[in-house]
GROMACS .gro file of N, CA and C in nm:
model
  411
    1GLU      N    1   0.084  -0.118   0.000
    1GLU     CA    2   0.000   0.000   0.000
    1GLU      C    3   0.088   0.123   0.000
    2ASN      N    4   0.032   0.230  -0.056
    2ASN     CA    5   0.100   0.359  -0.049
    2ASN      C    6   0.090   0.411   0.093
    3THR      N    7   0.109   0.539   0.113
    3THR     CA    8   0.117   0.598   0.246
    3THR      C    9   0.002   0.558   0.337
    4VAL      N   10   0.032   0.553   0.465
    4VAL     CA   11  -0.068   0.521   0.565
    4VAL      C   12  -0.059   0.625   0.676
    5SER      N   13  -0.174   0.675   0.721
    5SER     CA   14  -0.177   0.766   0.836
    5SER      C   15  -0.236   0.690   0.954
    6VAL      N   16  -0.206   0.737   1.074
    6VAL     CA   17  -0.252   0.667   1.194
    6VAL      C   18  -0.304   0.768   1.295
    7CYS      N   19  -0.404   0.727   1.372
    7CYS     CA   20  -0.463   0.812   1.475
    7CYS      C   21  -0.501   0.725   1.594
    8GLY      N   22  -0.460   0.766   1.713
    8GLY     CA   23  -0.498   0.694   1.833
    8GLY      C   24  -0.643   0.722   1.869
    9LEU      N   25  -0.715   0.621   1.913
    9LEU     CA   26  -0.855   0.634   1.954
    9LEU      C   27  -0.866   0.606   2.103
   10GLN      N   28  -0.976   0.649   2.163
   10GLN     CA   29  -0.997   0.621   2.304
   10GLN      C   30  -1.004   0.470   2.323
   11SER      N   31  -0.929   0.421   2.421
   11SER     CA   32  -0.920   0.277   2.445
   11SER      C   33  -0.986   0.242   2.577
   12GLU      N   34  -1.025   0.116   2.588
   12GLU     CA   35  -1.081   0.064   2.712
   12GLU      C   36  -1.003  -0.060   2.752
   13GLY      N   37  -0.982  -0.077   2.880
   13GLY     CA   38  -0.911  -0.196   2.927
   13GLY      C   39  -0.764  -0.191   2.894
   14ASP      N   40  -0.705  -0.309   2.873
   14ASP     CA   41  -0.562  -0.321   2.850
   14ASP      C   42  -0.520  -0.301   2.705
   15SER      N   43  -0.614  -0.305   2.612
   15SER     CA   44  -0.577  -0.294   2.471
   15SER      C   45  -0.584  -0.149   2.424
   16LEU      N   46  -0.516  -0.122   2.316
   16LEU     CA   47  -0.518   0.010   2.252
   16LEU      C   48  -0.602   0.002   2.126
   17ARG      N   49  -0.664   0.113   2.088
   17ARG     CA   50  -0.739   0.118   1.962
   17ARG      C   51  -0.678   0.228   1.876
   18VAL      N   52  -0.654   0.195   1.751
   18VAL     CA   53  -0.600   0.293   1.657
   18VAL      C   54  -0.678   0.284   1.526
   19ALA      N   55  -0.677   0.394   1.452
   19ALA     CA   56  -0.734   0.396   1.318
   19ALA      C   57  -0.620   0.421   1.220
   20THR      N   58  -0.625   0.356   1.105
   20THR     CA   59  -0.528   0.381   0.999
   20THR      C   60  -0.603   0.420   0.872
   21GLY      N   61  -0.541   0.509   0.795
   21GLY     CA   62  -0.596   0.549   0.666
   21GLY      C   63  -0.495   0.516   0.559
   22SER      N   64  -0.541   0.463   0.448
   22SER     CA   65  -0.453   0.419   0.341
   22SER      C   66  -0.477   0.500   0.215
   23ALA      N   67  -0.368   0.538   0.149
   23ALA     CA   68  -0.379   0.605   0.019
   23ALA      C   69  -0.410   0.504  -0.091
   24GLY      N   70  -0.407   0.377  -0.059
   24GLY     CA   71  -0.444   0.274  -0.156
   24GLY      C   72  -0.326   0.213  -0.227
   25ILE      N   73  -0.358   0.140  -0.333
   25ILE     CA   74  -0.258   0.069  -0.412
   25ILE      C   75  -0.261   0.124  -0.554
   26ALA      N   76  -0.146   0.164  -0.604
   26ALA     CA   77  -0.137   0.218  -0.740
   26ALA      C   78  -0.105   0.106  -0.838
   27SER      N   79  -0.183   0.101  -0.946
   27SER     CA   80  -0.161   0.004  -1.051
   27SER      C   81  -0.208   0.064  -1.183
   28ASN      N   82  -0.117   0.073  -1.281
   28ASN     CA   83  -0.150   0.130  -1.412
   28ASN      C   84  -0.210   0.270  -1.401
   29ASN      N   85  -0.148   0.355  -1.318
   29ASN     CA   86  -0.192   0.493  -1.297
   29ASN      C   87  -0.331   0.506  -1.238
   30VAL      N   88  -0.380   0.402  -1.174
   30VAL     CA   89  -0.509   0.405  -1.105
   30VAL      C   90  -0.485   0.365  -0.960
   31ILE      N   91  -0.541   0.445  -0.868
   31ILE     CA   92  -0.527   0.412  -0.726
   31ILE      C   93  -0.659   0.354  -0.678
   32SER      N   94  -0.652   0.238  -0.615
   32SER     CA   95  -0.773   0.173  -0.564
   32SER      C   96  -0.747   0.121  -0.424
   33ASN      N   97  -0.853   0.077  -0.361
   33ASN     CA   98  -0.847   0.016  -0.228
   33ASN      C   99  -0.798   0.110  -0.118
   34HIS      N  100  -0.825   0.243  -0.135
   34HIS     CA  101  -0.797   0.333  -0.023
   34HIS      C  102  -0.900   0.304   0.085
   35SER      N  103  -0.856   0.304   0.210
   35SER     CA  104  -0.945   0.257   0.316
   35SER      C  105  -0.915   0.321   0.450
   36VAL      N  106  -1.011   0.308   0.540
   36VAL     CA  107  -0.995   0.343   0.681
   36VAL      C  108  -1.020   0.215   0.759
   37ARG      N  109  -0.928   0.185   0.850
   37ARG     CA  110  -0.940   0.063   0.930
   37ARG      C  111  -0.934   0.099   1.079
   38ILE      N  112  -1.008   0.024   1.159
   38ILE     CA  113  -1.003   0.038   1.304
   38ILE      C  114  -0.940  -0.090   1.359
   39TRP      N  115  -0.837  -0.073   1.445
   39TRP     CA  116  -0.760  -0.185   1.498
   39TRP      C  117  -0.765  -0.187   1.651
   40GLU      N  118  -0.751  -0.305   1.707
   40GLU     CA  119  -0.727  -0.323   1.850
   40GLU      C  120  -0.587  -0.381   1.862
   41VAL      N  121  -0.504  -0.318   1.945
   41VAL     CA  122  -0.363  -0.359   1.957
   41VAL      C  123  -0.335  -0.397   2.103
   42ASN      N  124  -0.271  -0.512   2.121
   42ASN     CA  125  -0.225  -0.553   2.253
   42ASN      C  126  -0.087  -0.492   2.273
   43PRO      N  127  -0.071  -0.397   2.366
   43PRO     CA  128   0.059  -0.330   2.380
   43PRO      C  129   0.170  -0.420   2.435
   44ILE      N  130   0.134  -0.529   2.499
   44ILE     CA  131   0.235  -0.620   2.554
   44ILE      C  132   0.289  -0.713   2.447
   45SER      N  133   0.200  -0.777   2.371
   45SER     CA  134   0.244  -0.872   2.269
   45SER      C  135   0.268  -0.806   2.133
   46GLY      N  136   0.210  -0.689   2.113
   46GLY     CA  137   0.222  -0.622   1.983
   46GLY      C  138   0.125  -0.676   1.879
   47GLU      N  139   0.041  -0.772   1.917
   47GLU     CA  140  -0.055  -0.829   1.823
   47GLU      C  141  -0.166  -0.727   1.793
   48ALA      N  142  -0.203  -0.720   1.665
   48ALA     CA  143  -0.310  -0.630   1.622
   48ALA      C  144  -0.424  -0.712   1.562
   49ARG      N  145  -0.545  -0.670   1.593
   49ARG     CA  146  -0.664  -0.737   1.539
   49ARG      C  147  -0.749  -0.633   1.467
   50LEU      N  148  -0.781  -0.661   1.341
   50LEU     CA  149  -0.864  -0.571   1.262
   50LEU      C  150  -1.008  -0.580   1.312
   51LEU      N  151  -1.064  -0.466   1.353
   51LEU     CA  152  -1.203  -0.463   1.400
   51LEU      C  153  -1.300  -0.424   1.289
   52SER      N  154  -1.255  -0.334   1.201
   52SER     CA  155  -1.345  -0.284   1.097
   52SER      C  156  -1.264  -0.223   0.983
   53LYS      N  157  -1.318  -0.233   0.862
   53LYS     CA  158  -1.254  -0.174   0.745
   53LYS      C  159  -1.361  -0.113   0.655
   54VAL      N  160  -1.339   0.012   0.614
   54VAL     CA  161  -1.427   0.080   0.518
   54VAL      C  162  -1.339   0.116   0.399
   55SER      N  163  -1.373   0.066   0.281
   55SER     CA  164  -1.292   0.090   0.161
   55SER      C  165  -1.364   0.177   0.060
   56ASN      N  166  -1.287   0.262  -0.006
   56ASN     CA  167  -1.329   0.336  -0.125
   56ASN      C  168  -1.452   0.424  -0.106
   57ASP      N  169  -1.479   0.475   0.016
   57ASP     CA  170  -1.591   0.568   0.028
   57ASP      C  171  -1.548   0.712   0.001
   58HIS      N  172  -1.417   0.739   0.001
   58HIS     CA  173  -1.365   0.863  -0.056
   58HIS      C  174  -1.343   0.837  -0.204
   59ASP      N  175  -1.350   0.941  -0.286
   59ASP     CA  176  -1.323   0.925  -0.429
   59ASP      C  177  -1.176   0.949  -0.461
   60GLY      N  178  -1.090   0.920  -0.367
   60GLY     CA  179  -0.947   0.935  -0.385
   60GLY      C  180  -0.876   0.886  -0.260
   61PRO      N  181  -0.743   0.885  -0.263
   61PRO     CA  182  -0.664   0.834  -0.151
   61PRO      C  183  -0.692   0.909  -0.021
   62VAL      N  184  -0.690   0.836   0.090
   62VAL     CA  185  -0.702   0.894   0.223
   62VAL      C  186  -0.565   0.948   0.261
   63ARG      N  187  -0.558   1.077   0.298
   63ARG     CA  188  -0.430   1.142   0.328
   63ARG      C  189  -0.401   1.159   0.476
   64ASP      N  190  -0.507   1.178   0.558
   64ASP     CA  191  -0.482   1.203   0.699
   64ASP      C  192  -0.605   1.167   0.780
   65LEU      N  193  -0.583   1.141   0.909
   65LEU     CA  194  -0.688   1.111   1.005
   65LEU      C  195  -0.668   1.198   1.129
   66ALA      N  196  -0.778   1.235   1.194
   66ALA     CA  197  -0.771   1.309   1.320
   66ALA      C  198  -0.893   1.276   1.403
   67LEU      N  199  -0.876   1.280   1.533
   67LEU     CA  200  -0.987   1.261   1.624
   67LEU      C  201  -1.048   1.398   1.651
   68THR      N  202  -1.180   1.410   1.636
   68THR     CA  203  -1.245   1.539   1.659
   68THR      C  204  -1.275   1.556   1.808
   69SER      N  205  -1.305   1.680   1.845
   69SER     CA  206  -1.334   1.710   1.985
   69SER      C  207  -1.467   1.650   2.031
   70VAL      N  208  -1.552   1.610   1.936
   70VAL     CA  209  -1.680   1.547   1.972
   70VAL      C  210  -1.673   1.395   1.957
   71GLY      N  211  -1.552   1.341   1.946
   71GLY     CA  212  -1.534   1.196   1.948
   71GLY      C  213  -1.557   1.124   1.817
   72MET      N  214  -1.550   1.196   1.706
   72MET     CA  215  -1.559   1.130   1.575
   72MET      C  216  -1.420   1.124   1.514
   73LEU      N  217  -1.404   1.039   1.416
   73LEU     CA  218  -1.280   1.027   1.341
   73LEU      C  219  -1.298   1.103   1.210
   74ALA      N  220  -1.206   1.195   1.180
   74ALA     CA  221  -1.212   1.270   1.055
   74ALA      C  222  -1.107   1.215   0.959
   75SER      N  223  -1.146   1.195   0.833
   75SER     CA  224  -1.050   1.153   0.730
   75SER      C  225  -1.058   1.255   0.617
   76CYS      N  226  -0.941   1.290   0.560
   76CYS     CA  227  -0.941   1.380   0.444
   76CYS      C  228  -0.877   1.308   0.326
   77SER      N  229  -0.909   1.358   0.206
   77SER     CA  230  -0.873   1.284   0.085
   77SER      C  231  -0.838   1.376  -0.030
   78ASN      N  232  -0.779   1.316  -0.133
   78ASN     CA  233  -0.755   1.387  -0.259
   78ASN      C  234  -0.884   1.434  -0.323
   79ASP      N  235  -0.998   1.377  -0.284
   79ASP     CA  236  -1.125   1.416  -0.347
   79ASP      C  237  -1.178   1.550  -0.296
   80GLY      N  238  -1.106   1.615  -0.202
   80GLY     CA  239  -1.146   1.746  -0.152
   80GLY      C  240  -1.251   1.740  -0.043
   81THR      N  241  -1.274   1.623   0.017
   81THR     CA  242  -1.373   1.611   0.123
   81THR      C  243  -1.309   1.566   0.254
   82VAL      N  244  -1.380   1.596   0.361
   82VAL     CA  245  -1.350   1.541   0.493
   82VAL      C  246  -1.471   1.458   0.532
   83LYS      N  247  -1.448   1.335   0.572
   83LYS     CA  248  -1.557   1.249   0.618
   83LYS      C  249  -1.545   1.235   0.769
   84LEU      N  250  -1.657   1.259   0.838
   84LEU     CA  251  -1.663   1.240   0.983
   84LEU      C  252  -1.721   1.102   1.008
   85ARG      N  253  -1.649   1.023   1.087
   85ARG     CA  254  -1.677   0.880   1.099
   85ARG      C  255  -1.701   0.836   1.243
   86SER      N  256  -1.767   0.723   1.255
   86SER     CA  257  -1.782   0.656   1.384
   86SER      C  258  -1.645   0.600   1.424
   87VAL      N  259  -1.607   0.621   1.550
   87VAL     CA  260  -1.480   0.563   1.597
   87VAL      C  261  -1.496   0.414   1.626
   88ASP      N  262  -1.619   0.366   1.628
   88ASP     CA  263  -1.643   0.224   1.655
   88ASP      C  264  -1.619   0.138   1.532
   89ASN      N  265  -1.667   0.184   1.415
   89ASN     CA  266  -1.657   0.100   1.295
   89ASN      C  267  -1.607   0.172   1.170
   90GLY      N  268  -1.576   0.302   1.180
   90GLY     CA  269  -1.523   0.376   1.066
   90GLY      C  270  -1.626   0.421   0.964
   91GLU      N  271  -1.753   0.385   0.984
   91GLU     CA  272  -1.857   0.423   0.888
   91GLU      C  273  -1.874   0.574   0.884
   92CYS      N  274  -1.896   0.627   0.764
   92CYS     CA  275  -1.913   0.770   0.744
   92CYS      C  276  -2.047   0.816   0.801
   93LEU      N  277  -2.043   0.920   0.885
   93LEU     CA  278  -2.164   0.978   0.944
   93LEU      C  279  -2.202   1.108   0.874
   94SER      N  280  -2.101   1.177   0.818
   94SER     CA  281  -2.125   1.306   0.753
   94SER      C  282  -2.007   1.336   0.661
   95THR      N  283  -2.033   1.409   0.553
   95THR     CA  284  -1.927   1.449   0.460
   95THR      C  285  -1.922   1.600   0.451
   96LEU      N  286  -1.803   1.657   0.472
   96LEU     CA  287  -1.781   1.800   0.456
   96LEU      C  288  -1.715   1.820   0.321
   97ALA      N  289  -1.776   1.901   0.236
   97ALA     CA  290  -1.723   1.921   0.100
   97ALA      C  291  -1.683   2.066   0.081
   98PHE      N  292  -1.579   2.087   0.004
   98PHE     CA  293  -1.535   2.220  -0.037
   98PHE      C  294  -1.605   2.248  -0.168
   99LEU      N  295  -1.704   2.336  -0.166
   99LEU     CA  296  -1.796   2.352  -0.278
   99LEU      C  297  -1.741   2.444  -0.387
  100VAL      N  298  -1.647   2.391  -0.462
  100VAL     CA  299  -1.597   2.457  -0.583
  100VAL      C  300  -1.597   2.352  -0.693
  101GLN      N  301  -1.587   2.398  -0.818
  101GLN     CA  302  -1.596   2.302  -0.929
  101GLN      C  303  -1.488   2.195  -0.923
  102GLU      N  304  -1.365   2.236  -0.896
  102GLU     CA  305  -1.256   2.139  -0.885
  102GLU      C  306  -1.189   2.155  -0.750
  103PRO      N  307  -1.234   2.080  -0.649
  103PRO     CA  308  -1.177   2.096  -0.515
  103PRO      C  309  -1.030   2.054  -0.512
  104PRO      N  310  -0.950   2.122  -0.429
  104PRO     CA  311  -0.809   2.084  -0.418
  104PRO      C  312  -0.793   1.956  -0.337
  105MET      N  313  -0.680   1.889  -0.358
  105MET     CA  314  -0.650   1.771  -0.277
  105MET      C  315  -0.626   1.816  -0.133
  106LEU      N  316  -0.688   1.749  -0.039
  106LEU     CA  317  -0.667   1.780   0.102
  106LEU      C  318  -0.558   1.691   0.158
  107LEU      N  319  -0.463   1.753   0.228
  107LEU     CA  320  -0.345   1.680   0.274
  107LEU      C  321  -0.345   1.649   0.423
  108SER      N  322  -0.407   1.736   0.504
  108SER     CA  323  -0.412   1.709   0.648
  108SER      C  324  -0.540   1.766   0.706
  109VAL      N  325  -0.580   1.712   0.820
  109VAL     CA  326  -0.705   1.751   0.884
  109VAL      C  327  -0.684   1.759   1.035
  110ALA      N  328  -0.755   1.853   1.099
  110ALA     CA  329  -0.751   1.867   1.245
  110ALA      C  330  -0.887   1.918   1.291
  111SER      N  331  -0.910   1.910   1.420
  111SER     CA  332  -1.037   1.955   1.477
  111SER      C  333  -1.010   2.034   1.603
  112VAL      N  334  -1.077   2.150   1.615
  112VAL     CA  335  -1.068   2.232   1.735
  112VAL      C  336  -1.210   2.276   1.769
  113GLY      N  337  -1.261   2.230   1.882
  113GLY     CA  338  -1.400   2.261   1.916
  113GLY      C  339  -1.493   2.210   1.808
  114ASP      N  340  -1.582   2.298   1.760
  114ASP     CA  341  -1.675   2.256   1.654
  114ASP      C  342  -1.625   2.293   1.515
  115VAL      N  343  -1.496   2.327   1.505
  115VAL     CA  344  -1.436   2.365   1.377
  115VAL      C  345  -1.348   2.251   1.326
  116THR      N  346  -1.367   2.215   1.200
  116THR     CA  347  -1.280   2.118   1.133
  116THR      C  348  -1.195   2.195   1.034
  117VAL      N  349  -1.065   2.170   1.034
  117VAL     CA  350  -0.970   2.243   0.951
  117VAL      C  351  -0.896   2.144   0.863
  118ALA      N  352  -0.880   2.178   0.734
  118ALA     CA  353  -0.802   2.095   0.643
  118ALA      C  354  -0.708   2.183   0.563
  119SER      N  355  -0.588   2.133   0.538
  119SER     CA  356  -0.495   2.204   0.450
  119SER      C  357  -0.500   2.138   0.313
  120ALA      N  358  -0.487   2.222   0.210
  120ALA     CA  359  -0.498   2.174   0.073
  120ALA      C  360  -0.365   2.186   0.001
  121GLU      N  361  -0.349   2.103  -0.101
  121GLU     CA  362  -0.226   2.100  -0.180
  121GLU      C  363  -0.197   2.236  -0.244
  122ASP      N  364  -0.300   2.313  -0.277
  122ASP     CA  365  -0.279   2.442  -0.343
  122ASP      C  366  -0.244   2.554  -0.246
  123GLY      N  367  -0.223   2.522  -0.117
  123GLY     CA  368  -0.181   2.621  -0.019
  123GLY      C  369  -0.294   2.682   0.062
  124HIS      N  370  -0.417   2.651   0.030
  124HIS     CA  371  -0.530   2.703   0.105
  124HIS      C  372  -0.555   2.621   0.231
  125VAL      N  373  -0.620   2.685   0.327
  125VAL     CA  374  -0.670   2.618   0.445
  125VAL      C  375  -0.821   2.634   0.442
  126ILE      N  376  -0.893   2.527   0.464
  126ILE     CA  377  -1.039   2.529   0.460
  126ILE      C  378  -1.091   2.502   0.601
  127LEU      N  379  -1.180   2.590   0.646
  127LEU     CA  380  -1.242   2.576   0.778
  127LEU      C  381  -1.388   2.542   0.760
  128TRP      N  382  -1.437   2.446   0.835
  128TRP     CA  383  -1.580   2.417   0.838
  128TRP      C  384  -1.628   2.440   0.980
  129VAL      N  385  -1.730   2.524   0.995
  129VAL     CA  386  -1.801   2.537   1.121
  129VAL      C  387  -1.936   2.472   1.094
  130GLY      N  388  -1.958   2.357   1.153
  130GLY     CA  389  -2.072   2.276   1.111
  130GLY      C  390  -2.043   2.227   0.970
  131GLU      N  391  -2.130   2.257   0.874
  131GLU     CA  392  -2.107   2.216   0.735
  131GLU      C  393  -2.080   2.334   0.643
  132GLU      N  394  -2.064   2.455   0.700
  132GLU     CA  395  -2.034   2.575   0.622
  132GLU      C  396  -1.882   2.589   0.609
  133SER      N  397  -1.832   2.606   0.486
  133SER     CA  398  -1.688   2.615   0.466
  133SER      C  399  -1.644   2.759   0.440
  134THR      N  400  -1.521   2.789   0.483
  134THR     CA  401  -1.454   2.916   0.459
  134THR      C  402  -1.312   2.883   0.416
  135THR      N  403  -1.259   2.961   0.322
  135THR     CA  404  -1.123   2.937   0.273
  135THR      C  405  -1.031   3.048   0.319
  136ILE      N  406  -0.911   3.011   0.362
  136ILE     CA  407  -0.807   3.106   0.400
  136ILE      C  408  -0.688   3.079   0.310
  137GLN      N  409  -0.633   3.185   0.254
  137GLN     CA  410  -0.519   3.166   0.164
  137GLN      C  411  -0.391   3.203   0.235
   0.00000   0.00000   0.00000
């Protein structure tokens, strides 16, 4: 797989929970199988168990993951969207879109309070308060 991002999730008991995001597999100039996975990791043995996998719900590679202040997992992608996900199974609960004809590739995502922030390849920063977006250059 191409690049992978990782984000720690709230854990219970002795095991750790992490989420990973994959940019997918490149073959013949096509990238496929980009995914978000939720894992349970035993910190003593190092063994990891896949709890859930969501594939190809972004229309491009997953570039970054972040835990939001309201306990959701945010993923950003080359498709110009941020998906807010369940930390239990990775399923998409809401999609934040940058409403322009050709959205820029999003490279990183963070959350502060009720604001979701993403940086774009073209140098812009996009802020969403709820589902309303604002661009900062």
